[in-house]
Coordinates of C-alpha atoms and ligand atoms in Angstrom, one line a residue:
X1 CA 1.1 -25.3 17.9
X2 CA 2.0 -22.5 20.4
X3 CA 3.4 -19.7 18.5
X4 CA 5.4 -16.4 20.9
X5 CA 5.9 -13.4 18.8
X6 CA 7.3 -9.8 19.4
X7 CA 5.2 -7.6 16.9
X8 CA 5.4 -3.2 16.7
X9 CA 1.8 -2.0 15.2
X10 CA 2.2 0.7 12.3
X11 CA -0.2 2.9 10.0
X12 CA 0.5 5.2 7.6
X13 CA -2.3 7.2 6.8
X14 CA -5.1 4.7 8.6
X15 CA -3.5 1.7 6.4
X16 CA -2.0 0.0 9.3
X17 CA 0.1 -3.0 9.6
X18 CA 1.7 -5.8 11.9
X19 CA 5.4 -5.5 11.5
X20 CA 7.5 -8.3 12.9
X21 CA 11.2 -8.8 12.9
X22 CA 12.3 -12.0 11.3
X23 CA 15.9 -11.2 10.4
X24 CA 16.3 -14.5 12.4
X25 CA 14.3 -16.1 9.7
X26 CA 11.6 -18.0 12.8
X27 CA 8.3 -17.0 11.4
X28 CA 6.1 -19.5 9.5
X29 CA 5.9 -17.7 6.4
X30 CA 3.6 -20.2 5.0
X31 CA 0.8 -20.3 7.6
X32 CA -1.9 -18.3 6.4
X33 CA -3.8 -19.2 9.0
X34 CA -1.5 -17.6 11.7
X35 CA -1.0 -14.1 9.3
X36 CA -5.3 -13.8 9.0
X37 CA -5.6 -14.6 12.9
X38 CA -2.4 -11.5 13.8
X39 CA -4.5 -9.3 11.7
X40 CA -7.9 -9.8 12.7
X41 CA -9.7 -6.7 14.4
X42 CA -11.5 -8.8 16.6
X43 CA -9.5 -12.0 17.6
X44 CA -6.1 -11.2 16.6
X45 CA -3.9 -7.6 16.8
X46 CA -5.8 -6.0 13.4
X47 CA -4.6 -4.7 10.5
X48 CA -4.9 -4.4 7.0
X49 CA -2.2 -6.2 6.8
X50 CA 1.1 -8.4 7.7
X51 CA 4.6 -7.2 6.9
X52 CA 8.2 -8.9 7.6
X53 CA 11.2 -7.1 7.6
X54 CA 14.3 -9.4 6.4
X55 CA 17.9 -9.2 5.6
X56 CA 19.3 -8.5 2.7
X57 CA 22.6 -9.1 1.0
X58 CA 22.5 -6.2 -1.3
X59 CA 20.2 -3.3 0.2
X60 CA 19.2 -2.4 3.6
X61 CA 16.8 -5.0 4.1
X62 CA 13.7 -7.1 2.5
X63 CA 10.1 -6.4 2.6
X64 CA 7.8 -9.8 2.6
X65 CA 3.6 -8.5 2.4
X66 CA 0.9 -10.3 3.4
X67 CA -2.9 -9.0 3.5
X68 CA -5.1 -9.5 6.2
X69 CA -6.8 -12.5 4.5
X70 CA -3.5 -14.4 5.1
X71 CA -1.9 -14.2 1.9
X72 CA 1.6 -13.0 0.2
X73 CA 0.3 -10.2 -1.6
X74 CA 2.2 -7.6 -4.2
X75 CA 3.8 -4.4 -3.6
X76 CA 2.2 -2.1 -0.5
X77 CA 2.7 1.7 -0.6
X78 CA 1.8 2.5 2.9
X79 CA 3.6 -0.6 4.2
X80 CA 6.9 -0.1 2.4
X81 CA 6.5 3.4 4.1
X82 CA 5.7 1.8 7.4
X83 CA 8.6 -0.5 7.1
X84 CA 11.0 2.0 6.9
X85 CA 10.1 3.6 10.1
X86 CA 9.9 0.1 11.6
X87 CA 13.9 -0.4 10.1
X88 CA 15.0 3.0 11.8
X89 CA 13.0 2.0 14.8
X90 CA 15.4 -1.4 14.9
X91 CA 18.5 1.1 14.4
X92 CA 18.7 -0.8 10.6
X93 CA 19.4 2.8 9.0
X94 CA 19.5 6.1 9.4
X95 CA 17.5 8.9 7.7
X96 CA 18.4 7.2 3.9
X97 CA 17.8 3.5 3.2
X98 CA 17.1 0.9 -0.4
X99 CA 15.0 -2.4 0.1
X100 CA 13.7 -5.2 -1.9
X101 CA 10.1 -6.2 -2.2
X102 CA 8.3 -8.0 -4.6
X103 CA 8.1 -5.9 -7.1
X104 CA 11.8 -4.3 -6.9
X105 CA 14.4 -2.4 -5.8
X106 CA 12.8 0.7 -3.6
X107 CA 14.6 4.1 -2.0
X108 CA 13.1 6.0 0.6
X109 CA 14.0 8.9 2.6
X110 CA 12.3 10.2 6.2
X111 CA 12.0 13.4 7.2
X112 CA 10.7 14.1 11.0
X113 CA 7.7 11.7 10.7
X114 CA 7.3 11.9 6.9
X115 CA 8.3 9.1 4.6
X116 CA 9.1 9.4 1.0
X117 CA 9.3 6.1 -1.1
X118 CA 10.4 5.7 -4.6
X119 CA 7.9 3.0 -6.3
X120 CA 8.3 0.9 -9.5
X121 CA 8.4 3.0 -12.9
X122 CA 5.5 2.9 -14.8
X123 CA 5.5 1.9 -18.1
X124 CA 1.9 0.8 -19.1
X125 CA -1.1 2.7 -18.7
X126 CA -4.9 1.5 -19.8
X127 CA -6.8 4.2 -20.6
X128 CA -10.6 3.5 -21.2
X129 CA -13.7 5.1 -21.5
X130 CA -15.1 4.8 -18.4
X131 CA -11.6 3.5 -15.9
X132 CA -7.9 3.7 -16.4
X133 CA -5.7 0.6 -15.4
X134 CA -2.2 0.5 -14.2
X135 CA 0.0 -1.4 -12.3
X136 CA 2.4 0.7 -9.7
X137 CA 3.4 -2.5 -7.7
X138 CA -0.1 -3.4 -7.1
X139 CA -3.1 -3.3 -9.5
X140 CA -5.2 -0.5 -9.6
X141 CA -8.7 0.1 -11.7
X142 CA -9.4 4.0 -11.6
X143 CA -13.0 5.6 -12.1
X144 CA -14.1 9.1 -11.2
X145 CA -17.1 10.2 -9.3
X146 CA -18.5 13.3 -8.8
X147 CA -19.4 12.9 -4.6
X148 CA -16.4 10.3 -3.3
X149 CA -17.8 10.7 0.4
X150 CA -21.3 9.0 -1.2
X151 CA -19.6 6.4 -3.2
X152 CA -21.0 3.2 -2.3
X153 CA -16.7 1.8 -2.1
X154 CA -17.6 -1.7 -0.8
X155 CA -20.5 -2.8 -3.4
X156 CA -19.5 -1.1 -6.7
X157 CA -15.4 -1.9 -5.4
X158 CA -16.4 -5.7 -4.9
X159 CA -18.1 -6.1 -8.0
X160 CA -15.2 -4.6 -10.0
X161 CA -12.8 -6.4 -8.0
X162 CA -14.3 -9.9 -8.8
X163 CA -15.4 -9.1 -12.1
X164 CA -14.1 -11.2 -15.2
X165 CA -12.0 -8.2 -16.2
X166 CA -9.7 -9.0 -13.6
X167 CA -9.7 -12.7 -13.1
X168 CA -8.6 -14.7 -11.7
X169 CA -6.0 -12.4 -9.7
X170 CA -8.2 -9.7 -9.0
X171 CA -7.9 -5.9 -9.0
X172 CA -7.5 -2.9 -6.2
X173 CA -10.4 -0.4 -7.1
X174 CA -10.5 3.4 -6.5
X175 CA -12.9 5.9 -6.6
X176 CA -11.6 9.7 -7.5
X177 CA -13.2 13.3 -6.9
X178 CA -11.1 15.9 -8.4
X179 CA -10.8 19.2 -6.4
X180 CA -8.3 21.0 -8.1
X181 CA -5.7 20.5 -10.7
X182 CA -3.5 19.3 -7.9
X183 CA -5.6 18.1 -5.3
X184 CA -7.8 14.8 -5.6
X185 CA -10.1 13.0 -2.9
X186 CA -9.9 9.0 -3.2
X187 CA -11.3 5.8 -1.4
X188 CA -9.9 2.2 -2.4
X189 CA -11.5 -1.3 -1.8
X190 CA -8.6 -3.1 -1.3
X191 CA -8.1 -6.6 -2.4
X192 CA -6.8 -9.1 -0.1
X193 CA -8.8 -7.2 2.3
X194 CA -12.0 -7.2 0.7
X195 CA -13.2 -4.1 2.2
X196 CA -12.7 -0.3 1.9
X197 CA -8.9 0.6 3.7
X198 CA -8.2 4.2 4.9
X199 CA -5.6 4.7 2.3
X200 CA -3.8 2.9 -0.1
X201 CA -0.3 3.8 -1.0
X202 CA 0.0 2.0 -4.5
X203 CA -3.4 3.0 -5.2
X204 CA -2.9 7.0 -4.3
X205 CA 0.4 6.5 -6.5
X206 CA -1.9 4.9 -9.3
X207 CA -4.9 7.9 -9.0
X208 CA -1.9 10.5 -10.1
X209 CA -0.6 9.2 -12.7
X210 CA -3.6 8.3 -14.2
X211 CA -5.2 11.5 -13.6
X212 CA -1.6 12.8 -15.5
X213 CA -2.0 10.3 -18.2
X214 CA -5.6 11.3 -19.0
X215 CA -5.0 14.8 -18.9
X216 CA -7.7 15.8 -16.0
X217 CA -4.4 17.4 -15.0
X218 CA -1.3 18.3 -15.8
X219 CA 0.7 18.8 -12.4
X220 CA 3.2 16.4 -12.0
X221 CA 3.2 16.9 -8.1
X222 CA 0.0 16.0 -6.9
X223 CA -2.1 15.9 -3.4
X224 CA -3.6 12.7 -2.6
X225 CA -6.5 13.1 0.1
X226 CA -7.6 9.9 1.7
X227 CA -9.8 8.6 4.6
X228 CA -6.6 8.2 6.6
X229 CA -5.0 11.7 5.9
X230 CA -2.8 13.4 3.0
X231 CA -0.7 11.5 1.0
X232 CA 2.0 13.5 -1.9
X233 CA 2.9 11.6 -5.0
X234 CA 5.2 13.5 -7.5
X235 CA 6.6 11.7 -11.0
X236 CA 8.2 12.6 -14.0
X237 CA 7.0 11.6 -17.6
X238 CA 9.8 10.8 -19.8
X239 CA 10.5 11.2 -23.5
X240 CA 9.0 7.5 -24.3
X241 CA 6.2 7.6 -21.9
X242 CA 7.5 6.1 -19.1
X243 CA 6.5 7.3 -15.7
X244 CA 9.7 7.5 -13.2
X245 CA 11.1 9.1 -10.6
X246 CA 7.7 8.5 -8.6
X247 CA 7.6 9.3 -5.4
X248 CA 4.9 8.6 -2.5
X249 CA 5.4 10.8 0.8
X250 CA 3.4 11.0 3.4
X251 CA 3.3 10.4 7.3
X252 CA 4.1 6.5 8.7
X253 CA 3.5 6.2 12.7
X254 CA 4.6 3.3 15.5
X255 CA 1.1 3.0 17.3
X256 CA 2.6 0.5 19.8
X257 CA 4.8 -2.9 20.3
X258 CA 4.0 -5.8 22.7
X259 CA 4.1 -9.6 22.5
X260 CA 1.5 -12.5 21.8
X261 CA 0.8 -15.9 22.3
X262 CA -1.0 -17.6 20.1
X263 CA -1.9 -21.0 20.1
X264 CA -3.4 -22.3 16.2
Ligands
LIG301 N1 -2.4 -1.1 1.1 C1 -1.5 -1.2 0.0 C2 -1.8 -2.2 -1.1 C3 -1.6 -3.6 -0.6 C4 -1.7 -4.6 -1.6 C5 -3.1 -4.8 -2.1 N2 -4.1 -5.1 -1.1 C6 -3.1 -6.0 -3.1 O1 -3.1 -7.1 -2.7 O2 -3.0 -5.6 -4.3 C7 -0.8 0.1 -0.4 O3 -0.6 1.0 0.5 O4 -0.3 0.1 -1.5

C-alpha cells in the first residue's frame, strides 16, 4: 500500500512529534505499522511520537497520540503543547484555544513562542517510601537521586517500567535532583518509547506536584529543568486535596513541514 502524506515536525523542549492534519479523517489510524515507520529516527521522519489534530464539535479541535512504537497512547504534555502551535500554524485559533484528548477537556494559551496548557486535575497521589505515583494524564513513578546527570535512566527506568508494580500497562519513570525549593532537574524513560526522551510534559507536571505533595517543597510555581530545556508547571491545592488549576508552560517549536511517500 502506497501511503502520500503532508506532515509539519514539532518539539517542545527536545520531545518532538510528527503532527499531521486529518481533519479530512484519511489517515489509517489503525496501522501501527505506518505510525512506528513516520517516527523512526532512521527509516522514517523521527520522533518520540505521532500526533493527529481532528475536528471537534464542541472545542477547537481533538488531539489523537500515538508513541513511537506505533501505538495510541494516553495524555502527552509536550505534544498537546506542540499541537497547539500546530492548530495556530493551520490558522485553527488564535492566541486562546480548548481541545479534547484522551484524557479530557484541555485550555491552553501562547504567548510569543511559549505555550501554557491546562492538564487534568489531580486527585490521587501515592506517596511511598522510596517513589510517589500519580497519574497527570499519563502515569508517572517518581524517585529522587542525588546526581540526575549520572543516573543510569534507561536500565533502572526499564526495570521500573516493566516491573509487576505496573503491569500489564506499564509506567513513565522519572528521576528528580532537587536544586532549590523551586527549581528541580529531571530525566524520564518514557514508555511507548522505551528509551530516555528529552523532556516529558506529563511527567515534569507529575515531578511538581509530587515534590508539593511530599513536602520537599512548598512552592506552588515550580521550575522544571529537563534535557530539552525549561519547562514551568504552577497548581493550586484545594481544600479536599485536589490538585487543579495546573498549568505546564514552556516553549513548542515548528522544526519543518514536507511530504512523504511511503509504501508499507
Ligand atoms: N511525552 C509525553 C508523554 C507521552 C505519553 C507516554 N509516553 C505514555 O505512553 O504514557 C509528555 O510530554 O507528556
Amino acid at each position: 500500500m502506497t501511503y502520500n502524506l503532508h506532515f509539519s515536525k514539532y518539539q517542545g523542549t527536545g520531545n518532538d512529534f510528527v503532527m499531521i492534519d486529518n481533519r479530512d479523517l484519511s489517515f489509517p489510524k489503525e496501522n501501527t505499522k505506518l505510525v512506528a515507520f513516520l517516527c523512526d529516527r532512521r527509516f522514517g521522519i523521527g520522533g518520540d511520537g505521532l500526533i493527529l489534530i481532528e475536528n471537534d464539535a464542541e472545542t477547537d479541535f481533538k488531539m489523537v497520540y500515538y508513541n513511537s512504537d506505533g501505538n495510541e497512547s494516553t495524555m502527552c504534555g509536550n505534544g498537546g503543547r506542540c499541537l497547539v502551535a500546530f492548530a495556530k500554524q493551520l490558522n485553527m485559533i488564535s492566541d486562546t484555544c480548548s481541545f479534547i484528548a484522551i484524557d479530557g477537556l484541555h485550555y491552553a494559551k501562547i504567548s510569543d513562542e511559549i505555550i501554557s496548557l491546562q492538564m487534568i486535575d489531580v486527585n490521587e497521589v501515592s506517596v511511598n517510601e522510596n517513589f510517589t505515583f500519580l497519574n497527570t494524564g499519563s502515569p508517572h513513578h517518581i524517585e529522587m537521586v542525588t546526581d540526575v546527570k549520572n543516573c543510569d535512566i534507561y536500565n533502572k527506568g526499564k526495570e521500573i517500567r516493566y516491573s509487576d508494580l505496573y503491569a500489564p500497562g506499564g509506567t513513565n519513570v522519572n528521576f528528580v535532583e532537587k536544586i532549590s525549593d523551586d527549581y528541580f532537574k529531571v530525566r524520564t524513560y518514557e514508555r511507548g518509547v522505551e528509551d530516555e526522551t528529552f523532556s516529558c510534559g506529563t511527567g515534569a507536571t507529575a515531578v511538581a506536584i509530587a515534590m508539593f505533595e511530599n513536602k520537599i517543597t512548598n512552592k506552588n510555581a515550580i521550575q522544571i529543568e529537563v534535557p530539552g530545556g525549561m519547562l514551568v508547571v504552577s497548581f493550586d491545592k484545594n481544600e479536599v486535596g485536589i490538585y487543579e488549576n495546573v498549568i505546564l508552560s514552556g516553549p513548542a517549536k515548528k522544526v519543518f513541514e514536507s511530504d512523504i511517500t511511503v509504501v508499507l
